[in-house]
Coordinates of C-alpha atoms in Angstrom, one line a residue:
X1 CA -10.9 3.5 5.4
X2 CA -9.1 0.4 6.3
X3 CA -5.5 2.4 6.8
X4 CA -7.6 3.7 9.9
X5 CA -8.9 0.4 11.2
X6 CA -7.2 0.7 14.6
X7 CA -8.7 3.6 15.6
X8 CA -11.8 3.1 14.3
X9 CA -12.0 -0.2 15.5
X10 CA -11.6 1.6 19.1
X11 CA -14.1 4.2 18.4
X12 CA -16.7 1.4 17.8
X13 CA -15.7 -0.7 21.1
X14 CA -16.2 2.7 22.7
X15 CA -20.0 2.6 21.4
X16 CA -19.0 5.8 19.3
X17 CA -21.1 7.3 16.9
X18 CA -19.2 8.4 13.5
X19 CA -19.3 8.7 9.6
X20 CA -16.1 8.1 7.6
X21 CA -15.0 9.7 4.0
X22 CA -13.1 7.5 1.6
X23 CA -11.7 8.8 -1.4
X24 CA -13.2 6.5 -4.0
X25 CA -11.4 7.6 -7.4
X26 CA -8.9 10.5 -8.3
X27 CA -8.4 12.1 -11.8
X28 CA -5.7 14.5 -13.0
X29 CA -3.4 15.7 -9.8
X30 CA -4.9 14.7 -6.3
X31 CA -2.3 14.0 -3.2
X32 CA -4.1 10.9 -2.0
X33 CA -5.0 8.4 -3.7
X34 CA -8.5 5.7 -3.6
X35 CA -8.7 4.4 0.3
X36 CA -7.8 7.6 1.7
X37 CA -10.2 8.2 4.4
X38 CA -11.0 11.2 7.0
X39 CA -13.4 10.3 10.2
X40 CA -15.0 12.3 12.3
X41 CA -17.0 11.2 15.5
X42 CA -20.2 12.8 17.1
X43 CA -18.3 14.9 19.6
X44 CA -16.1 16.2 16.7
X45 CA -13.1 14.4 16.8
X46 CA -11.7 13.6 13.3
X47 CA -8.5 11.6 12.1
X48 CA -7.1 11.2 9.4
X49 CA -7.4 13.0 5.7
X50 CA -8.9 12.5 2.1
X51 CA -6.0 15.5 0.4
X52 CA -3.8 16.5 2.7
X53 CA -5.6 19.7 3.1
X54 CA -7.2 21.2 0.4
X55 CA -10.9 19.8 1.1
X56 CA -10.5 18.6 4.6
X57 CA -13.2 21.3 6.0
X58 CA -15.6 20.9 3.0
X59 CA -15.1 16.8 4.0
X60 CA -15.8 17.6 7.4
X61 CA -18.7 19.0 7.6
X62 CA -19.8 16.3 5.0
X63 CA -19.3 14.1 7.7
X64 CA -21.1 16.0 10.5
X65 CA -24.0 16.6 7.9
X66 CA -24.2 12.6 7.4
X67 CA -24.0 12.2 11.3
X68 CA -27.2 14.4 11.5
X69 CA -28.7 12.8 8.4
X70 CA -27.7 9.2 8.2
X71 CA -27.9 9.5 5.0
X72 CA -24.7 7.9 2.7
X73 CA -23.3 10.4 -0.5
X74 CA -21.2 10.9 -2.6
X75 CA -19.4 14.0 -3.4
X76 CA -16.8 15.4 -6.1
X77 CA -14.2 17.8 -5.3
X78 CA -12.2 19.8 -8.1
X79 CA -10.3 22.8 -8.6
X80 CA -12.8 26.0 -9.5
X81 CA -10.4 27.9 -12.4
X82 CA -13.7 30.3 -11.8
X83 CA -13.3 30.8 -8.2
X84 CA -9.6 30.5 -6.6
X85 CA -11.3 30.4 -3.7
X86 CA -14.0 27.9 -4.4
X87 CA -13.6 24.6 -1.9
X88 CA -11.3 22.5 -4.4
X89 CA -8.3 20.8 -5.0
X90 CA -6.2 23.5 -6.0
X91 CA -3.4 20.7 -7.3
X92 CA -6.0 21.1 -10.5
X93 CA -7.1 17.4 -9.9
X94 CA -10.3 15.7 -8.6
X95 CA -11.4 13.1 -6.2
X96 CA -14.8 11.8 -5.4
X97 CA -15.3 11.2 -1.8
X98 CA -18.0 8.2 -0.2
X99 CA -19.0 10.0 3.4
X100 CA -20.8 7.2 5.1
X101 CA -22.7 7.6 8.7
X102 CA -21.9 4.6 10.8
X103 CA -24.4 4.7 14.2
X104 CA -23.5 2.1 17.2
X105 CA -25.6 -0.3 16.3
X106 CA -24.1 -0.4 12.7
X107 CA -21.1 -2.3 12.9
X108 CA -22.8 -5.1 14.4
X109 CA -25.6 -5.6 11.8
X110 CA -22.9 -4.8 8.7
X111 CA -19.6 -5.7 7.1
X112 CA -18.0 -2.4 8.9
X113 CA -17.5 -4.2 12.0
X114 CA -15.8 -7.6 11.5
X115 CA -13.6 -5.7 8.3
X116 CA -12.4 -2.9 10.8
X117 CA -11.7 -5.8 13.2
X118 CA -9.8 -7.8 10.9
X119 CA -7.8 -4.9 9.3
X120 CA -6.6 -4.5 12.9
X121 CA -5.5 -7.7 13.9
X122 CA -2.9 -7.2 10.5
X123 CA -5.6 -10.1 8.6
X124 CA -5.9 -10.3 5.3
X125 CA -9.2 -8.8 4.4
X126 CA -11.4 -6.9 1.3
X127 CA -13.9 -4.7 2.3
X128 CA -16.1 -3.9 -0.8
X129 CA -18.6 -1.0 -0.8
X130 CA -21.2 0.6 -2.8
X131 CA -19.6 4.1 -4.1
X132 CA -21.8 4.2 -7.5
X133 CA -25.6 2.8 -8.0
X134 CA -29.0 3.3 -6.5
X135 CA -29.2 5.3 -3.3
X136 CA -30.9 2.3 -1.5
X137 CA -27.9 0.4 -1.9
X138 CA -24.8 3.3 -1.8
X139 CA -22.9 1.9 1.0
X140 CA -23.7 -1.4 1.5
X141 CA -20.8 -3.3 2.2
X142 CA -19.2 -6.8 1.8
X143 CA -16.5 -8.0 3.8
X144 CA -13.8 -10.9 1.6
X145 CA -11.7 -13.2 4.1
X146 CA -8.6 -14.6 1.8
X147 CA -10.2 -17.9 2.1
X148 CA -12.8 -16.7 -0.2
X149 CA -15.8 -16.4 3.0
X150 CA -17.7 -13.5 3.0
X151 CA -19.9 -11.2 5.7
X152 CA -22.2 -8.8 5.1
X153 CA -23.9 -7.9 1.9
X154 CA -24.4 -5.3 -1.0
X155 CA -28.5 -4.9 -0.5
X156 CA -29.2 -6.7 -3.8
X157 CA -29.4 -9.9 -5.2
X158 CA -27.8 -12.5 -3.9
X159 CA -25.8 -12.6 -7.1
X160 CA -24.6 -9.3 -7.0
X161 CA -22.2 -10.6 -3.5
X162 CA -21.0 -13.2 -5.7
X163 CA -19.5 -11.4 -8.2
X164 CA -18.4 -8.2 -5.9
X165 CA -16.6 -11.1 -3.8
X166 CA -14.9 -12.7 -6.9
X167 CA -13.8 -9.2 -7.9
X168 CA -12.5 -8.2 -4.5
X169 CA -10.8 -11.1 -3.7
X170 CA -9.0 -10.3 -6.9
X171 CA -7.9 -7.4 -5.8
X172 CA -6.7 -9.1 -2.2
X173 CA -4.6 -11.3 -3.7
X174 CA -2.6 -8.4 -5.5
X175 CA -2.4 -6.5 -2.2
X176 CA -4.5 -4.1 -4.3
X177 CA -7.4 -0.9 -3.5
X178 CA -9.5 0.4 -6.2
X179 CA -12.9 0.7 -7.7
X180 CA -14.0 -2.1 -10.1
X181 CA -17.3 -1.2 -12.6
X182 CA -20.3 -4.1 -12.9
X183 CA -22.2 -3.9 -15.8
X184 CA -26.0 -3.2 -15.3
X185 CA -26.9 -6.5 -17.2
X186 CA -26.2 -8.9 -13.4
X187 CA -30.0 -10.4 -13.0
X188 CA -31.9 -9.4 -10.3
X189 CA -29.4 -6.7 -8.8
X190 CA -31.8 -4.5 -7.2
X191 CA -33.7 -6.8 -4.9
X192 CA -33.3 -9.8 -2.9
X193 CA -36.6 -11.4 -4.3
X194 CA -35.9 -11.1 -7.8
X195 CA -36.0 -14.4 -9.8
X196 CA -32.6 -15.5 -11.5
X197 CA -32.7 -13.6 -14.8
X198 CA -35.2 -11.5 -14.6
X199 CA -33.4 -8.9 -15.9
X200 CA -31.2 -5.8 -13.6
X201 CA -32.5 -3.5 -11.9
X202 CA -29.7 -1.3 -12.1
X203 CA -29.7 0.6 -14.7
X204 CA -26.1 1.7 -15.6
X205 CA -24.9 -0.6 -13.3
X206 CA -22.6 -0.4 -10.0
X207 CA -19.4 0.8 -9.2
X208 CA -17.4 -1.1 -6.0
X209 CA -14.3 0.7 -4.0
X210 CA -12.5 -2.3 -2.4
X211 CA -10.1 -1.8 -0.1
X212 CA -7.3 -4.6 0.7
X213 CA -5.4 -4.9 4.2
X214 CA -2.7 -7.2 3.2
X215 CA 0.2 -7.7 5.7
X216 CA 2.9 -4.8 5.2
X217 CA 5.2 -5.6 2.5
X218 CA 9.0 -6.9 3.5
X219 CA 12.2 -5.3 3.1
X220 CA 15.3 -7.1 3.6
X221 CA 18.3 -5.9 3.8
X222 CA 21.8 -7.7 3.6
X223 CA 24.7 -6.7 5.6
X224 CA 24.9 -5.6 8.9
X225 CA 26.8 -2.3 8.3
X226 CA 26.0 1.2 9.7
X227 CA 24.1 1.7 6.6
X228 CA 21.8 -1.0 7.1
X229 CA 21.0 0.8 10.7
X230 CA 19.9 3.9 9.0
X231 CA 18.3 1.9 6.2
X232 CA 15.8 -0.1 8.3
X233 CA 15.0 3.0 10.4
X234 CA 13.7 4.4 6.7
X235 CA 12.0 1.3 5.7
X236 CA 10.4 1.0 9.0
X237 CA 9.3 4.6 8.6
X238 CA 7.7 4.0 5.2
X239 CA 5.3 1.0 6.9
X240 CA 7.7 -1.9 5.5
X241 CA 8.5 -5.1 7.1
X242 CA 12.2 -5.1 7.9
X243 CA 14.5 -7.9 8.3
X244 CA 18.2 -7.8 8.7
X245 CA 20.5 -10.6 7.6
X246 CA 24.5 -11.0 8.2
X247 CA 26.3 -14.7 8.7
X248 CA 28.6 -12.7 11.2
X249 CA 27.0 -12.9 14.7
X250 CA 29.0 -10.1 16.2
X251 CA 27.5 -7.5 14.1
X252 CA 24.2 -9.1 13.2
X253 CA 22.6 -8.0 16.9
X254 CA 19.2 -6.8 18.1
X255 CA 21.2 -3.9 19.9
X256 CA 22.7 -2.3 16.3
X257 CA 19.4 -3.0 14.8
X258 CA 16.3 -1.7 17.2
X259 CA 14.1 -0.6 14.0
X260 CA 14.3 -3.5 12.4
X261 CA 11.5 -6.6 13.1
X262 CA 14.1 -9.0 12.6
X263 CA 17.7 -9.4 13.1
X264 CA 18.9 -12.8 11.5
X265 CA 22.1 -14.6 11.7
X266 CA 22.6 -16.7 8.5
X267 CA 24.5 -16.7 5.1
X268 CA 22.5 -14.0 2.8
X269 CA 21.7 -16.4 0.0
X270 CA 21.0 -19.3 2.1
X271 CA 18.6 -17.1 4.7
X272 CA 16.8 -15.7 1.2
X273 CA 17.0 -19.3 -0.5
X274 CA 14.6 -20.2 2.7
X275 CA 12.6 -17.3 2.7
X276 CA 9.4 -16.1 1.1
X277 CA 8.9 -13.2 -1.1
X278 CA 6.7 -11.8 -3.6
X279 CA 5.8 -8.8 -5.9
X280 CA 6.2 -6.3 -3.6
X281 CA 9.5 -7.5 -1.6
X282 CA 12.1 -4.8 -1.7
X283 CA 15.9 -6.7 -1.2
X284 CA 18.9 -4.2 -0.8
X285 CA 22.3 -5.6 -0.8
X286 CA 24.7 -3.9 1.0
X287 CA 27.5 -6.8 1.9
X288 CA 29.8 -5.2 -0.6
X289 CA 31.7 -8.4 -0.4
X290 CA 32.2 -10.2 -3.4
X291 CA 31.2 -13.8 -1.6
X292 CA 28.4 -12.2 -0.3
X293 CA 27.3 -10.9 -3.3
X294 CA 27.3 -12.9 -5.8
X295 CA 25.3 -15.8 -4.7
X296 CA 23.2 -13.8 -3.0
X297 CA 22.2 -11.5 -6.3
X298 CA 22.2 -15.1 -8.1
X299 CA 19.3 -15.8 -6.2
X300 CA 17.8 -12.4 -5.4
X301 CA 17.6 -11.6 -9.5
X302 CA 15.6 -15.5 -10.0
X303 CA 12.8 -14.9 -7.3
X304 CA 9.9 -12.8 -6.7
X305 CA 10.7 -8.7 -5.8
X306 CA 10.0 -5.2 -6.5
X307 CA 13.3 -4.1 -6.0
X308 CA 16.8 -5.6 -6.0
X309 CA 19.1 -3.2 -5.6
X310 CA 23.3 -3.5 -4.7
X311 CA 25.7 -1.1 -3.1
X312 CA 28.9 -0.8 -4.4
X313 CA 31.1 1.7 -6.6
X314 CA 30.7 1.7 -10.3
X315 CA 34.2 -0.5 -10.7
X316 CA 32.5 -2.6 -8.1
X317 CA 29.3 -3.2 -9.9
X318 CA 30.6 -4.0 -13.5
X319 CA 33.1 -7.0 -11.4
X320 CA 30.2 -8.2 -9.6
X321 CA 28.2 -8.5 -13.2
X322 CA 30.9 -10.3 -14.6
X323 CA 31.1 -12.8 -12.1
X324 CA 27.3 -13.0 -12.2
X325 CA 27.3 -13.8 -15.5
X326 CA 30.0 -16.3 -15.1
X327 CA 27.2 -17.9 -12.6
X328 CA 25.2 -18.6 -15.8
X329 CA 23.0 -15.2 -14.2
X330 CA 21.5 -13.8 -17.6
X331 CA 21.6 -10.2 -19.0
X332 CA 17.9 -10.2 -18.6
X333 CA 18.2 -11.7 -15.3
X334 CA 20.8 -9.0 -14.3
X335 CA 18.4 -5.9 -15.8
X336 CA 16.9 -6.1 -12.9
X337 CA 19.8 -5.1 -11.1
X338 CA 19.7 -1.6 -9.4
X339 CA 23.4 -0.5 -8.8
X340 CA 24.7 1.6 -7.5
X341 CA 21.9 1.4 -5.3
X342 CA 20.1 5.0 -4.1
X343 CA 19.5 8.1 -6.4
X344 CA 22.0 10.7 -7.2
X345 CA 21.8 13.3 -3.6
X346 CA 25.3 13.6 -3.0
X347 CA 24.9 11.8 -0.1
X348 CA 28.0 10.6 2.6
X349 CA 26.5 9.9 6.1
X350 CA 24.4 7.1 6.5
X351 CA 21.1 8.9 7.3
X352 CA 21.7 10.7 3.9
X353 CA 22.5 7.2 1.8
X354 CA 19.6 5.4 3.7
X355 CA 17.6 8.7 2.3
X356 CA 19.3 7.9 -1.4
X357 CA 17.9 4.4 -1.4
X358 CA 14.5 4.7 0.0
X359 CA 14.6 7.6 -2.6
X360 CA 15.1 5.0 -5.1
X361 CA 12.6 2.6 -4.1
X362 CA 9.8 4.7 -3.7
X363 CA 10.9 6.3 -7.7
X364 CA 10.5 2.5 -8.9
X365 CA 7.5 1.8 -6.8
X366 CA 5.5 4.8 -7.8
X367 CA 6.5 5.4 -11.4
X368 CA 8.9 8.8 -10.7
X369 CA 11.9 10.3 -12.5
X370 CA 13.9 11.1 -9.5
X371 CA 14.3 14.6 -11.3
X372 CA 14.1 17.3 -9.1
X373 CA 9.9 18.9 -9.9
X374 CA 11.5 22.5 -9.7
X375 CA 11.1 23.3 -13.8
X376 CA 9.4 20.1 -14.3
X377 CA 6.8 19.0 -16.5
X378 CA 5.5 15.7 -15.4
X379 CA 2.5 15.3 -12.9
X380 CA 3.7 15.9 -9.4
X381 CA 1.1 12.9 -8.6
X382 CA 1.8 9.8 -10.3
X383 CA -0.7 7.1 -11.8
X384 CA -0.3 4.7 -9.1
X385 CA 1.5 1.3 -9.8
X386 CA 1.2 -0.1 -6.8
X387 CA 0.0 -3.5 -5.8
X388 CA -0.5 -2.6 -2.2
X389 CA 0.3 0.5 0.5
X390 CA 2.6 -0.7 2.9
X391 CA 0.8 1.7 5.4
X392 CA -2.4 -0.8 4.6
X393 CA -0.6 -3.9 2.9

């Protein structure tokens, strides 16, 4: 729900009426993955989508149905080998789906509110929500600030936020959406009143979807080349944060680089040296300059990244290892070297290498072969590895 905060955000400033489906887990093949979210207002207005078609009209009038109800569900969705034309994913996967009415007055006396509000602004934020337990509490949300402060609540115990915000601010700090399972043995679960270990009253116990808005993850790329243009067109495009880094002035310039967040001017190694990264950085290296290079790929192959990845020809690449390794860079150091940089597409232009490398990145990211699926074998939809959508990062 959170990758629609801006516009739902608006909808609620607007005094809107609307319920909102979220895609709480998948199994098998499903195009979208848990956080997934389709809203529809009272006028009949929706945005957004839980599978990228297959189930959108079933979700729909799930939503208006919840609108005239005001009622919360959940619902499963799977493909029907019975009935081709049943309402399913016909990918052959399934996904459960949270539909959720949220009246005018809702956000204000909730978690919705202020969690919509913050995923807008870009804050860090975990919203954690009811998607498995007792239909007087299937809903009920939490909102987790990074600071470990919380709004709202679950409709239980006391003790029940606790632990939801210990396990969703878990999941913040990895940039991370999913569901996480509580045991039905937490005291006092099913009502405010109930003494300290007296035992649950959820039988079976809860499952949580939390959703994280972390800041979009960074790509920066080295070299201020005509790839690099092309290159932080495509990174902007796939929801990263781009920066551009060059020690030559002339070329490092807002003008060549109007997709990119930041254009800096300042020798590679020294600029990423002074800069912060983490698990889900992506650095691409595209200097192709030997005393660019090297120290830069020196330090790029010691710190925090998701990707590290080098242009350069194959001759190019086993120099540059040699003179890494001459750096004291180790071989398990330099394993996590991507180069050539960009998958095999016979690409020439630099639209078509920027395409090659993205290619790449997304491969590594989400756990793919790069193989063409024509003749295939493997799942078209991936087990996803990642630690956080840059669309909701």
């Amino acid at each position: 729900m959170l990758d629609l905060a801006g516009e739902l955000h608006r909808w609620i400033a607007e005094g809107r009426e609307f319920a909102v489906a979220t895609v709480v887990t998948v199994g098998g093949s499903a195009p979208r993955g848990p956080g997934a979210a389709l809203a529809v207002d009272s006028a009949g207005s929706a945005i957004g989508s839980v599978s990228g078609g297959c189930v959108e009209g079933a979700v729909y009038d799930l939503c208006r149905e919840a609108l005239r109800t005001g009622e919360t569900v959940l619902e499963r969705f799977g493909y029907s080998d019975e009935d081709a034309f049943a309402v399913g994913l016909t990918c052959g996967g399934t996904i459960d789906v949270l539909i959720t009415p949220v009246s005018a007055q809702a956000p204000a006396r909730t978690a919705l509110g202020p969690a919509l509000s913050a995923a807008a602004r870009g804050e860090p934020a975990a919203l954690a929500r009811v998607a498995r337990g007792p239909a007087e509490l299937l809903g009920h949300a939490l909102l987790v600030r990074s600071d470990g402060t919380s709004e709202g609540g679950l409709g239980g115990h006391p003790e029940l936020d606790r632990v939801a915000a210990a396990e969703a601010l878990a999941l913040l700090e990895t940039g991370r959406t999913g569901t996480v399972d509580l045991s039905g043995s937490g005291a006092g679960w099913g009502s405010p009143g109930t003494e300290s270990g007296g035992g649950s009253h959820c039988p079976g116990g809860l499952t949580l979807l939390v959703e994280s808005n972390v800041p979009p993850p960074r790509m920066i790329v080295f070299g201020a080349v005509d790839f690099a243009s092309a290159l932080a067109r495509a990174g902007k495009f796939l929801g990263y944060h781009v920066t551009v880094c060059d020690a030559r002035p002339v070329f490092a310039t807002r003008d060549r680089f109007p997709d990119a967040d930041e254009v800096v001017v300042d020798w590679p190694h020294r600029y990423l040296r002074c800069t912060a990264t983490d698990a889900r950085t992506v650095l691409c290296v595209l200097t192709h300059d030997a005393k660019f290079d090297v120290p830069l790929l020196k330090e790029a192959l010691r710190m925090p990244a998701a990707f590290v990845g080098a242009m350069g020809s194959r001759r190019t690449h086993e120099d540059r290892n040699r003179r890494l390794r001459s750096e004291g860079v180790t071989e398990r150091e330099l394993s996590r070297l991507r180069s050539p940089i960009g998958l095999d597409l016979g690409a020439r232009t630099p639209e078509e290498t920027a395409l090659s490398i993205v290619a790449e990145i997304v491969a590594a990211r989400r756990g793919g072969t790069g193989a063409p699926l024509t003749g295939g074998k493997t799942p078209i939809h991936h087990e996803n590895r990642d630690h956080g959508s840059p669309a909701v990062a």
